[in-house]
CSV table of C-alpha atoms and ligand atoms in Angstrom, one decimal:
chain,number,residue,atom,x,y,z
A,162,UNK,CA,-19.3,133.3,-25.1
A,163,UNK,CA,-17.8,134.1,-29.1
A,164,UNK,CA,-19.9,133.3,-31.5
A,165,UNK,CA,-17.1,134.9,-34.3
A,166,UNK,CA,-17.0,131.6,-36.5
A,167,UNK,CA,-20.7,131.0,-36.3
A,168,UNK,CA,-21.0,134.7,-37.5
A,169,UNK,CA,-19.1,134.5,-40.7
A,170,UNK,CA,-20.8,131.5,-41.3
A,171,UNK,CA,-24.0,132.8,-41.0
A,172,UNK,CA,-23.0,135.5,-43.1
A,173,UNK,CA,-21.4,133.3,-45.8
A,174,UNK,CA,-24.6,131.1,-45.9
A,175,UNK,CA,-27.2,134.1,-46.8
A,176,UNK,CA,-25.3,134.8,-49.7
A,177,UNK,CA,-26.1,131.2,-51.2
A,178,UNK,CA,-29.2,129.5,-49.0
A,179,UNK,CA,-32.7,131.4,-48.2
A,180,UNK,CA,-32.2,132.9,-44.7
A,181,UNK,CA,-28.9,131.1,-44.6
A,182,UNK,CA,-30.8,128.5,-43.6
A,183,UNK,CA,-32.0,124.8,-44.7
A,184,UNK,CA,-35.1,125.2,-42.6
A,185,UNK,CA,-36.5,128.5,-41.6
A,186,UNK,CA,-37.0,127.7,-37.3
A,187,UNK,CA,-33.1,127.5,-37.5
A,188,UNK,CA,-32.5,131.1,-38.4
A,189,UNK,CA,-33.5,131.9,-34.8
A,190,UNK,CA,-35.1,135.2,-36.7
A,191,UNK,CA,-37.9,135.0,-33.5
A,192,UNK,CA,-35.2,135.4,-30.9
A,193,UNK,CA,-33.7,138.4,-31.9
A,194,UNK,CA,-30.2,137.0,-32.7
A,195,UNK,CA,-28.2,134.4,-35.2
A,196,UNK,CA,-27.9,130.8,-35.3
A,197,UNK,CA,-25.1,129.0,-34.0
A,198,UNK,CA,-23.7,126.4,-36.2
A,199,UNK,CA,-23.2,123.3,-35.1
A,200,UNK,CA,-20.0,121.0,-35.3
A,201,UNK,CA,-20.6,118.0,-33.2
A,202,UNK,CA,-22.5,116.2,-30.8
A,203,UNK,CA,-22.3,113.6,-27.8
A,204,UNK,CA,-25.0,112.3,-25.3
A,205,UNK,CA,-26.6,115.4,-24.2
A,206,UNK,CA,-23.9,117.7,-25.2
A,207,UNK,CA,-23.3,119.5,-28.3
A,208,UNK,CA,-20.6,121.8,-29.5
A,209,UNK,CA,-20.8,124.7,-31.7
A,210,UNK,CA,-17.3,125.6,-34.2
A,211,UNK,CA,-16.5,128.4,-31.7
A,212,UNK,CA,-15.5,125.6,-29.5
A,213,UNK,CA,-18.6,126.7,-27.1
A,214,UNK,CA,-20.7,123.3,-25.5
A,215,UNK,CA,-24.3,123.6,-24.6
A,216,UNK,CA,-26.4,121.1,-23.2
A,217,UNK,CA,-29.1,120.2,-26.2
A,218,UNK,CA,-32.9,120.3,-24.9
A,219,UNK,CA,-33.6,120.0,-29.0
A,220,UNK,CA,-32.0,116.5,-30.1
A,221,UNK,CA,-32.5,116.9,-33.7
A,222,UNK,CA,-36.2,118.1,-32.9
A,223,UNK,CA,-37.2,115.4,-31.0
A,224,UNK,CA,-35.9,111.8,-32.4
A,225,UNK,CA,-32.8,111.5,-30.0
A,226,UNK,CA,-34.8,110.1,-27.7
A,227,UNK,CA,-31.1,108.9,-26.6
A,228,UNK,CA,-28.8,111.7,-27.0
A,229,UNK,CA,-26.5,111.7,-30.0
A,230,UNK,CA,-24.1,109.2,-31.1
A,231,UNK,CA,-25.7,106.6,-29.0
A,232,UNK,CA,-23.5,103.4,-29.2
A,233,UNK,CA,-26.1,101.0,-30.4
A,234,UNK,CA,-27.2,103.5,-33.3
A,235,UNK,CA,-23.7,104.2,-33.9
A,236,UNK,CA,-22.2,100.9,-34.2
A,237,UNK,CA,-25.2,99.6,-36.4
A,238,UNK,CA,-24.5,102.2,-39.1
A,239,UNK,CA,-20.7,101.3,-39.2
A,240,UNK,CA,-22.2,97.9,-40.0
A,241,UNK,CA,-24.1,99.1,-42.8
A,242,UNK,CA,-21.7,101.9,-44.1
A,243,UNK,CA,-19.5,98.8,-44.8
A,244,UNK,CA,-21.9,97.0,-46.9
A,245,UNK,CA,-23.4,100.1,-49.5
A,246,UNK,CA,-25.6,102.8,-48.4
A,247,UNK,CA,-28.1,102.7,-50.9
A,248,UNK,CA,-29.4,100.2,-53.5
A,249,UNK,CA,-32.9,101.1,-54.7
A,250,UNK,CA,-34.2,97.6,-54.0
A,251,UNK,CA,-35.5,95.3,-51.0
A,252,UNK,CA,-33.6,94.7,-47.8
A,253,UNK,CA,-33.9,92.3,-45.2
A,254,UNK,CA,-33.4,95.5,-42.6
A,255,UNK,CA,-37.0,97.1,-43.9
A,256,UNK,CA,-39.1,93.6,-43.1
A,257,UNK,CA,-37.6,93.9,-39.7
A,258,UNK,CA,-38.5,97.6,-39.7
A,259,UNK,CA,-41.8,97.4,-40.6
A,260,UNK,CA,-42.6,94.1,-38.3
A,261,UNK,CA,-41.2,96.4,-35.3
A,262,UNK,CA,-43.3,99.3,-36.1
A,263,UNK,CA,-46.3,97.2,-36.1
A,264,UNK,CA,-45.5,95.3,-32.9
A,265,UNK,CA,-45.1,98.5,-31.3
A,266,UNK,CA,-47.7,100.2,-32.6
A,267,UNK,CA,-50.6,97.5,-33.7
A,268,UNK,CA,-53.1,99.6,-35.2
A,269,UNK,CA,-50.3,99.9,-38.2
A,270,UNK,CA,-50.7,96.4,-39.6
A,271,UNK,CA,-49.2,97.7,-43.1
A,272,UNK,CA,-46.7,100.2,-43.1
A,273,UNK,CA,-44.6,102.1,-46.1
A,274,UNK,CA,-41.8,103.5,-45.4
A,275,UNK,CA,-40.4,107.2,-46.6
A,276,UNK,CA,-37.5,109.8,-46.4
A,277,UNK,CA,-39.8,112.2,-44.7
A,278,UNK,CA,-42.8,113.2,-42.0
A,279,UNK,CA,-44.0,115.6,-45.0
A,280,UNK,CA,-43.9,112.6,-47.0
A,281,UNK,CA,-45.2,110.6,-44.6
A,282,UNK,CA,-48.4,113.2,-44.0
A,283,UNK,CA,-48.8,114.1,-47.9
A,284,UNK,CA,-49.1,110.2,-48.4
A,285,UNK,CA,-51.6,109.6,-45.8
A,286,UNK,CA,-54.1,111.8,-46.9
A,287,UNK,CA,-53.5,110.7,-50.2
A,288,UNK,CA,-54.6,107.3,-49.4
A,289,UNK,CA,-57.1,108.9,-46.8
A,290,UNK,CA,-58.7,110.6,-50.1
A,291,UNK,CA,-58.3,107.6,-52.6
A,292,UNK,CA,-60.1,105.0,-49.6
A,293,UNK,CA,-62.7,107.5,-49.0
A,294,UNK,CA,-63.2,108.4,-52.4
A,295,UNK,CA,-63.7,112.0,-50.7
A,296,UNK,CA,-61.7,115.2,-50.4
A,297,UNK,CA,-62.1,117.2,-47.4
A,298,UNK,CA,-59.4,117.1,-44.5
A,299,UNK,CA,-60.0,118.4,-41.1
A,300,UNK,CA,-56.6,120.3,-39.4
A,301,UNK,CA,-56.1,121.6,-36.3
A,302,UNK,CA,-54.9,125.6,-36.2
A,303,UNK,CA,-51.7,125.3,-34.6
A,304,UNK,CA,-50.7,121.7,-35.7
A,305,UNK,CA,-47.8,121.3,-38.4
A,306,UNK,CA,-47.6,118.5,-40.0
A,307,UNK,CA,-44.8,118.8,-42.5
A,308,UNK,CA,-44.9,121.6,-45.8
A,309,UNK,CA,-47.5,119.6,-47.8
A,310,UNK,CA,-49.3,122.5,-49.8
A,311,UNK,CA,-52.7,122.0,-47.8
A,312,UNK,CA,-51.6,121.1,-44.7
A,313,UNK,CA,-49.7,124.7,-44.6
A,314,UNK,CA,-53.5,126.4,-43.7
A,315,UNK,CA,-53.3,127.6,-39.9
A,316,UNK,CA,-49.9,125.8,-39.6
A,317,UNK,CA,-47.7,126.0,-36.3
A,318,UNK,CA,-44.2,125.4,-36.2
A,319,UNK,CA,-42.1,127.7,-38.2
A,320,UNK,CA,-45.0,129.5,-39.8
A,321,UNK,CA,-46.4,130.5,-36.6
A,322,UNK,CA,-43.3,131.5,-35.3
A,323,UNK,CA,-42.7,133.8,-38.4
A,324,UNK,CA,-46.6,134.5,-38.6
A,325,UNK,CA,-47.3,133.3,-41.9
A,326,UNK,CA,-51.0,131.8,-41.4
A,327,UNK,CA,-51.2,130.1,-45.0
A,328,UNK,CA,-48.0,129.5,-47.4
A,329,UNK,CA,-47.8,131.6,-50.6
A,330,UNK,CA,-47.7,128.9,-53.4
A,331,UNK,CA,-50.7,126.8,-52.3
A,332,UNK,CA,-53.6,127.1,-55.1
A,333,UNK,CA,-56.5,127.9,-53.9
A,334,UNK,CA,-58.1,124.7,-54.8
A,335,UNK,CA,-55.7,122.8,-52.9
A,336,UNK,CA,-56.2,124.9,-49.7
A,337,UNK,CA,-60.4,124.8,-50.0
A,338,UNK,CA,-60.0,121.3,-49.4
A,339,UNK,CA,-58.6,122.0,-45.8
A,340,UNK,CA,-60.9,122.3,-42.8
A,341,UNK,CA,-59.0,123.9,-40.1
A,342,UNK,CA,-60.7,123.8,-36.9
A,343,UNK,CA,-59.3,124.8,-33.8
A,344,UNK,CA,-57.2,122.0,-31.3
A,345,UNK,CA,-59.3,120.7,-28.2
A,346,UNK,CA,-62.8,122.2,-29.2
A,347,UNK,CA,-65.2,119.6,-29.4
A,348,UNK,CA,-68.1,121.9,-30.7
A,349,UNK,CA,-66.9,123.4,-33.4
A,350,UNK,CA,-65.7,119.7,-34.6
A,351,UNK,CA,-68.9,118.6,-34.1
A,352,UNK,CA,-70.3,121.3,-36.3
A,353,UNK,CA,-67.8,120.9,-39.2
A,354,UNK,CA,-68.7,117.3,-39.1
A,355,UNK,CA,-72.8,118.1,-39.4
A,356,UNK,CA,-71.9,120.3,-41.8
A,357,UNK,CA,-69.7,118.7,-44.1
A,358,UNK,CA,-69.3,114.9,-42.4
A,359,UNK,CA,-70.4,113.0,-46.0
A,360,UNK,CA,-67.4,114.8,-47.6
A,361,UNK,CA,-64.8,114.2,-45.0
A,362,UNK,CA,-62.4,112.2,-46.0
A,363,UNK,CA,-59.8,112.2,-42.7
A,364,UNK,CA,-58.8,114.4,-39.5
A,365,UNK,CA,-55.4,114.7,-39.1
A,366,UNK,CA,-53.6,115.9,-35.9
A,367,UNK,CA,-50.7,116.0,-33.6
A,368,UNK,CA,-52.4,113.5,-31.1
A,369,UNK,CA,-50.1,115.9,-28.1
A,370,UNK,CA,-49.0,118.7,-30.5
A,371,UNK,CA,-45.3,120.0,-30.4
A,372,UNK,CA,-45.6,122.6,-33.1
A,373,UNK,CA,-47.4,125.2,-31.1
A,374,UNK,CA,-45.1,124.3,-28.2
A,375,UNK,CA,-46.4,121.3,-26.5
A,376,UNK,CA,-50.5,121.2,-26.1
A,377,UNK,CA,-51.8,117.9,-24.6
A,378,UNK,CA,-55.3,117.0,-25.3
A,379,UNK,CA,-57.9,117.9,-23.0
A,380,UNK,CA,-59.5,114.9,-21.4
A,381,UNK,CA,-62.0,112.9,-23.5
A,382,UNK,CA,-61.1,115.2,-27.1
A,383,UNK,CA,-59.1,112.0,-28.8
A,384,UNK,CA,-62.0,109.7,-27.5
A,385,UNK,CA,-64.7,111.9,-29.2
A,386,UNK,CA,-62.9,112.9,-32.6
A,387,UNK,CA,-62.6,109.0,-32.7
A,388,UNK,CA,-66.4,108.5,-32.5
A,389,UNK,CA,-66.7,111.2,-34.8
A,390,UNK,CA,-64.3,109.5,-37.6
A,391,UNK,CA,-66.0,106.1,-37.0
A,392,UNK,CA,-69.6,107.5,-37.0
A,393,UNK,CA,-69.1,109.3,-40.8
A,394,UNK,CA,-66.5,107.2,-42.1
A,395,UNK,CA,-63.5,109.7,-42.1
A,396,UNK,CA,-60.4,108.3,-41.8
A,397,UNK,CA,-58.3,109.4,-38.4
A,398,UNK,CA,-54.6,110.1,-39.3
A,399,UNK,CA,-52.4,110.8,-36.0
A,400,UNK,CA,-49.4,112.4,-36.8
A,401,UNK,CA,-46.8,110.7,-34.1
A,402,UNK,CA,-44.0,112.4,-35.9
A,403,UNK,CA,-43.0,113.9,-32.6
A,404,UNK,CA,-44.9,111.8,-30.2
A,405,UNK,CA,-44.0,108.1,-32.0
A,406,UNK,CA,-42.2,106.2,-29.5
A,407,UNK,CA,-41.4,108.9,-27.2
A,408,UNK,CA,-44.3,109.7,-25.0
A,409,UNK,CA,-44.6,106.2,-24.5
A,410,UNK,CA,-43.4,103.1,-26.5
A,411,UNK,CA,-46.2,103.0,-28.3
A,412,UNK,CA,-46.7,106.3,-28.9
A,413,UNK,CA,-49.3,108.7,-28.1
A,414,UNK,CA,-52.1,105.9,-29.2
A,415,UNK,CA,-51.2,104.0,-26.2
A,416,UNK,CA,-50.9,106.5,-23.7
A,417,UNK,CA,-54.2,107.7,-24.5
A,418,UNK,CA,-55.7,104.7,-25.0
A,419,UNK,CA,-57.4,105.7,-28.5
A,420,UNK,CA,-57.1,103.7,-31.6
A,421,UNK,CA,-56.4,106.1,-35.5
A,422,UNK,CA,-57.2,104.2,-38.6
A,423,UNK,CA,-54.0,105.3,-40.1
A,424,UNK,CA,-50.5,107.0,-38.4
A,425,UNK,CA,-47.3,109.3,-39.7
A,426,UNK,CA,-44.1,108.7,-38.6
A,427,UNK,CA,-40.9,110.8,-39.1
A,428,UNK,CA,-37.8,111.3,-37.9
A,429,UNK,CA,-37.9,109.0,-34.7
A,430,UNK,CA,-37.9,105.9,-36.7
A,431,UNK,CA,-34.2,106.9,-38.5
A,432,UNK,CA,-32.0,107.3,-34.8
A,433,UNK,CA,-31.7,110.6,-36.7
A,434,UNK,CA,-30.9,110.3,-40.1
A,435,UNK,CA,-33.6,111.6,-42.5
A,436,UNK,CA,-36.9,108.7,-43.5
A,437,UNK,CA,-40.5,108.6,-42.2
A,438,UNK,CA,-43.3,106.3,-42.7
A,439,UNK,CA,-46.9,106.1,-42.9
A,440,UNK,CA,-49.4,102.8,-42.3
A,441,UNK,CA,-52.3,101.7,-40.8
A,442,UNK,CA,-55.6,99.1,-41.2
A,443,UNK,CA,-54.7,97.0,-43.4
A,444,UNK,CA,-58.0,97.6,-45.6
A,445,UNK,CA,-56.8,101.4,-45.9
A,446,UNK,CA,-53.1,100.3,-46.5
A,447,UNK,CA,-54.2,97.8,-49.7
A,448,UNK,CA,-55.1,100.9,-51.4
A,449,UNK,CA,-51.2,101.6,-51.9
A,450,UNK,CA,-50.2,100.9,-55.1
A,451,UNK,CA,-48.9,98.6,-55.9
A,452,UNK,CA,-51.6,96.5,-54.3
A,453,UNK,CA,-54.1,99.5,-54.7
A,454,UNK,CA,-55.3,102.4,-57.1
A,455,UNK,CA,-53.1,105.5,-55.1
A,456,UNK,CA,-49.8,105.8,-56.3
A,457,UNK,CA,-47.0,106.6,-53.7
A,458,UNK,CA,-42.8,105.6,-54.4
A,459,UNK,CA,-39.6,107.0,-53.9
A,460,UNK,CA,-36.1,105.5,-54.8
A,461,UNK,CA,-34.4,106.1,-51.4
A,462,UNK,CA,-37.4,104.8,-49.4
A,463,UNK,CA,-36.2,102.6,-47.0
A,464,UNK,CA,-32.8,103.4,-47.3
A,465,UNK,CA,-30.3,100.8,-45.6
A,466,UNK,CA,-28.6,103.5,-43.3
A,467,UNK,CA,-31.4,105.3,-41.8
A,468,UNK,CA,-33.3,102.3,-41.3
A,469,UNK,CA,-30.8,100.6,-39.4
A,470,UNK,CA,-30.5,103.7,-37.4
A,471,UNK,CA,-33.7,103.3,-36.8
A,472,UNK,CA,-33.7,99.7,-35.7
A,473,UNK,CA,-31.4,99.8,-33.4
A,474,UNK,CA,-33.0,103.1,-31.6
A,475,UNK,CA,-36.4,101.5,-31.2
A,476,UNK,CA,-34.6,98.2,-30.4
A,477,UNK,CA,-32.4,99.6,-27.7
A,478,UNK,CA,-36.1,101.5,-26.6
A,479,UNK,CA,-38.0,98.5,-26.7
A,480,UNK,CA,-35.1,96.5,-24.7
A,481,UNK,CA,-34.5,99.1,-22.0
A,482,UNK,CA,-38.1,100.1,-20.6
A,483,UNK,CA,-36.3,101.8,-17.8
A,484,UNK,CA,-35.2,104.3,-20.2
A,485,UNK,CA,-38.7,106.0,-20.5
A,486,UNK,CA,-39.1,106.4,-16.6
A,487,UNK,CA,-35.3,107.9,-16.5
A,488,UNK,CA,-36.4,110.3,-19.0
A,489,UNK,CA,-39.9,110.9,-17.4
A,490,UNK,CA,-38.3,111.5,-14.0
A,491,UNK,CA,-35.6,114.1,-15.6
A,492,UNK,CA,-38.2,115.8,-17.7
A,493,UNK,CA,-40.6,116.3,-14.3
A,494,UNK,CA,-37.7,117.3,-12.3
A,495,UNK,CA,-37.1,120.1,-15.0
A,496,UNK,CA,-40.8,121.5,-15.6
A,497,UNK,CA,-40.5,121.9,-11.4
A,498,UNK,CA,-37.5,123.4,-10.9
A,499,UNK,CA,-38.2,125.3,-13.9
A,500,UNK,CA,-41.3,126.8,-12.6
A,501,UNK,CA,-40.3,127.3,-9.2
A,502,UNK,CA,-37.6,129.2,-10.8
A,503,UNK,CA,-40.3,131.5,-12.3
A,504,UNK,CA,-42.1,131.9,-9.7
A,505,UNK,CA,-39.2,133.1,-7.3
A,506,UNK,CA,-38.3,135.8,-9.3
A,507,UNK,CA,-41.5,137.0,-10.4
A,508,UNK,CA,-41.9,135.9,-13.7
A,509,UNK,CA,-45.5,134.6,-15.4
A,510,UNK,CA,-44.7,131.5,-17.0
A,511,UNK,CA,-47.1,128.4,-17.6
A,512,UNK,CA,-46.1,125.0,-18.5
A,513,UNK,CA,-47.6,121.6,-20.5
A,514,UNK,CA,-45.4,118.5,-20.6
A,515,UNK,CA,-46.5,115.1,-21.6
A,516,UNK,CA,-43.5,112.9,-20.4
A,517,UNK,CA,-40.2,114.2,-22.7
A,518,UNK,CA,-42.2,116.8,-24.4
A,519,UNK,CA,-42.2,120.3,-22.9
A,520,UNK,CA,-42.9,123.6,-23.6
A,521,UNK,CA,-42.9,126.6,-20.6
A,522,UNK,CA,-45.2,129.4,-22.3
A,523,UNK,CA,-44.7,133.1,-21.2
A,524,UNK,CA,-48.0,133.9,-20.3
A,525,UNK,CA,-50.3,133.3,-17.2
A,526,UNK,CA,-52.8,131.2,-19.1
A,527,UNK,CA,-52.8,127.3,-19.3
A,528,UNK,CA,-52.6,126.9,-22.8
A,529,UNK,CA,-54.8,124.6,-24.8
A,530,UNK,CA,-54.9,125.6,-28.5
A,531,UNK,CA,-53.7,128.1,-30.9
A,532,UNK,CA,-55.7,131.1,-28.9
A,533,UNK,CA,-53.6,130.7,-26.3
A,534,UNK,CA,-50.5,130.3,-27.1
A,535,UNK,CA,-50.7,133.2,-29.2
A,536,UNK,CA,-50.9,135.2,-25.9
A,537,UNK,CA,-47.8,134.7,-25.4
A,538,UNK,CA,-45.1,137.4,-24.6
A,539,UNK,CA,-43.0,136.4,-27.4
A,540,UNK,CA,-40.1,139.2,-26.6
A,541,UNK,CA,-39.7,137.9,-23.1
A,542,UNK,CA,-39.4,134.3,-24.3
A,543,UNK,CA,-36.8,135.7,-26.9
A,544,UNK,CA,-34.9,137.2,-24.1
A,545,UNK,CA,-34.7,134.3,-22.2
A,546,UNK,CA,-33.6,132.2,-24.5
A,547,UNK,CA,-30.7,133.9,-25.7
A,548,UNK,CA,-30.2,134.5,-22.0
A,549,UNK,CA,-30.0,130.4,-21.4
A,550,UNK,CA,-28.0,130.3,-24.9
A,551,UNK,CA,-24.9,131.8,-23.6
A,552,UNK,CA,-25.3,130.2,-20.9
A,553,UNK,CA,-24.7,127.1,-22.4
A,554,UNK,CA,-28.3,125.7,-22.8
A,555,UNK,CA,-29.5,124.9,-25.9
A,556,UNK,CA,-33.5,125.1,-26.4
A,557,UNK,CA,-35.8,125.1,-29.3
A,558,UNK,CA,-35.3,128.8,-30.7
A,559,UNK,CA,-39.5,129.5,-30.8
A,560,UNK,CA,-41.7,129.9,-28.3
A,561,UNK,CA,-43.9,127.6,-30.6
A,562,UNK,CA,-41.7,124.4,-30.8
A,563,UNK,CA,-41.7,121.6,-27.9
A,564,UNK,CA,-38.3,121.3,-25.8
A,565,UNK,CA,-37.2,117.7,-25.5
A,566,UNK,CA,-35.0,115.4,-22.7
A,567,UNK,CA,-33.5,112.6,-23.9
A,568,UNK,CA,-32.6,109.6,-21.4
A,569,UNK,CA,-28.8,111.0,-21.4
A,570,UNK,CA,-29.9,114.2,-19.7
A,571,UNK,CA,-28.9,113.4,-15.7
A,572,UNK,CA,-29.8,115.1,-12.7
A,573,UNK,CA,-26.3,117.1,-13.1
A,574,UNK,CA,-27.0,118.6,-16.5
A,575,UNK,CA,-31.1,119.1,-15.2
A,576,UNK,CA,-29.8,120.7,-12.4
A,577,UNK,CA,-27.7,123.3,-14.3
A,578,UNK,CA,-30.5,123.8,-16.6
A,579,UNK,CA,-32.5,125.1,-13.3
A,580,UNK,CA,-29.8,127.1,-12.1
A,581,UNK,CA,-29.7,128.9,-15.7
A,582,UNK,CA,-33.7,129.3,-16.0
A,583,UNK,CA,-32.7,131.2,-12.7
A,584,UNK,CA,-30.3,133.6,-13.6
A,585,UNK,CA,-32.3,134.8,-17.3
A,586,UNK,CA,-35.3,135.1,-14.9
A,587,UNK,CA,-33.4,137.3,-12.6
A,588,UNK,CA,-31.2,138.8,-15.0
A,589,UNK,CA,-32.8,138.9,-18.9
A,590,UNK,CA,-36.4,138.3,-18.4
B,700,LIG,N1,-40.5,121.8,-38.1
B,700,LIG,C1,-39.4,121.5,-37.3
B,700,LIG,C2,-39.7,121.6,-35.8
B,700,LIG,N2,-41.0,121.3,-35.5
B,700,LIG,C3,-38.3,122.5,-37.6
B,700,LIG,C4,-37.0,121.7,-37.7
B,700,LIG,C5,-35.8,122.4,-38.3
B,700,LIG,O1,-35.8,123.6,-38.4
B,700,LIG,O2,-35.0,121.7,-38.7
């Protein structure tokens, strides 16, 4: 496989971007070789502008929860494009948007809409902070939620993959105000709450976290933060950025059963083009201006185009049920065959998937928080991942970022996913 035009590419882009790169995961820096730039995509299938196709376990980071250029999405921005992409002022499309979202998800009775997860996040605990009228904010070490300057303490995602623990850039002041404790560890929650619980304004997390690959919660941890939010009056933000509408319809709220206050959406809710949102009770949500005392705006918020993207995703979603069991069927048949892959040639490997989301750590521990994924042999994951790569497999390029199936991915393109893990297990890893 040439990677010639990607090269010069690459090479053209450092020149003018940071890393040659609008987002620093892309620079596939933790894998030991260059990006591959990307020219098109269709279903499961994307082609790079050396004419090379791969089959995409990434879709955008996670909101093409049906494969790119689905009919429905594509069809209802022709509609728009028609009809002016941006006008800076009320459209029928966002009432629908915003009744959807709620319908879906009910614990968001009011909803604002953004271009954004990071707007999404740094709004939230805005209004998290101006309903409390406190400022501390619990994190979980590991999660990522977005580059908002004190949300970037004990980050995952692209700072743990470059191993940046805490931005440059953040003040001090702004960073004191973060409480990172670490993911699934009711104890120490319990003693940042006794400690500090009257000036806790809101715990935010990644209710199944993607950003240090894909951590579920251990049984009974969402159940008790929640009493732990309702019993001192913090606010509990879940970031569904990754997990909105594609661990289950409604998110990870439903699947777990457990109710936040407020929740952060991203990507998911745009089919793919670039908005976010964030909502909740409607008590928390009337203190957004302009009903309420914290300011939050942005001209391009609800844009026409990605909000009908948007719609017609979570429409077609909503419509199709049978979607999520095709999609939770595929994504089992992978972690198996994946494994069993592992396991025949010798390889340590561990795995977490909750339905679409999955991540196969290199390292014989389960892994259920920061700790352990850090145990990971990062150098064998790199090597089998550009081992899959030219092998025409796409995956996300970090040991610390989730892998995602979309309902497009059949058995034949699962299948020859297997057969690859195979041959880098044998061969590369
Ligand atoms: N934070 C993103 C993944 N969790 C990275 C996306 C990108 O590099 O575009």
């Amino acid at each position: 496989m040439r990677h010639d035009r990607s090269s010069a590419l690459f090479a053209e882009a450092q020149r003018f971007i940071p890393g040659g790169v609008n987002s620093p995961a892309r620079a596939f820096g933790a894998v030991g070789r260059e990006p591959v730039f990307i020219i098109r995509g269709h279903g499961c299938r994307l082609w790079d502008v050396d004419g090379n196709e791969y089959i995409d376990f990434v879709g955008s980071w996670g909101p093409l929860l049906l494969g790119h250029c689905h009919p429905a999405v594509i069809s209802a921005l022709r509609d728009v494009l028609d009809g002016g992409t941006s006008f800076g002022a009320p459209t029928e499309a966002e009432v629908e948007m915003a009744q959807l979202i709620s319908d879906l998800m009910p614990s968001i009775e009011m909803v604002r809409l953004v271009n954004s997860g990071t707007e999404a996040t740094m709004s939230a605990l805005r209004v998290a902070r101006g309903y409390t009228g406190r400022d501390l904010v619990v994190k979980f070490v590991g999660n990522y939620h977005g580059h908002v300057d004190s949300l970037l303490v004990r980050a995952g995602s692209g700072l743990a993959t470059l191993g940046i623990s805490d931005s440059a850039g953040v003040p001090e002041g702004f960073a004191s105000t973060t409480l990172p404790a670490p993911y699934n560890d009711l104890r120490s929650l319990e003693q940042l709450f006794g400690q500090h619980g009257e000036r806790i304004a809101a715990v935010i997390l990644e209710p199944v976290v993607g950003n240090m690959g894909c951590v579920p919660p251990r049984p009974g941890f969402l159940q008790r933060l929640r009493e732990l939010c309702t019993g001192h009056g913090a606010v509990l933000i879940f970031d569904e950025v990754m997990t909105g509408f594609r661990v289950a319809l409604g998110g990870a709220q439903e699947l777990y059963g457990v109710t936040p206050d407020m929740t952060t959406l991203g990507k998911v809710i745009g089919g793919g083009l670039p908005i976010g949102a964030f909502g909740g009770r409607r008590e928390i949500m009337e203190s957004v201006a302009p009903l309420g005392a914290v300011y939050q705006a942005g001209t391009l918020s609800g844009n026409p185009l990605a909000v009908a993207g948007g719609l017609a995703m979570l429409r077609f979603l909503r419509d199709n049920p049978e979607s999520y069991e095709r999609i939770e069927s595929s994504s089992a048949r992978l972690q198996a065959g994946v494994m069993a892959a592992a396991e025949a040639a010798g390889v340590t490997l561990t795995s977490n998937r909750v339905g679409s989301m999955l991540t196969f750590f290199f390292t014989k521990q389960q892994v259920w928080d920061w700790d352990g994924a850090s145990t990971c042999d990062t150098d064998a994951f790199g090597r089998y991942f550009r081992a899959m790569l030219t092998q025409g497999i796409y995956l996300p390029c970090s040991q610390y970022e989730a892998a995602f199936v979309a309902s497009c991915h059949g058995d034949a393109e699962i299948d020859r996913a297997i057969e690859c893990a195979g041959r880098a297990f044998r061969k590369a890893v």
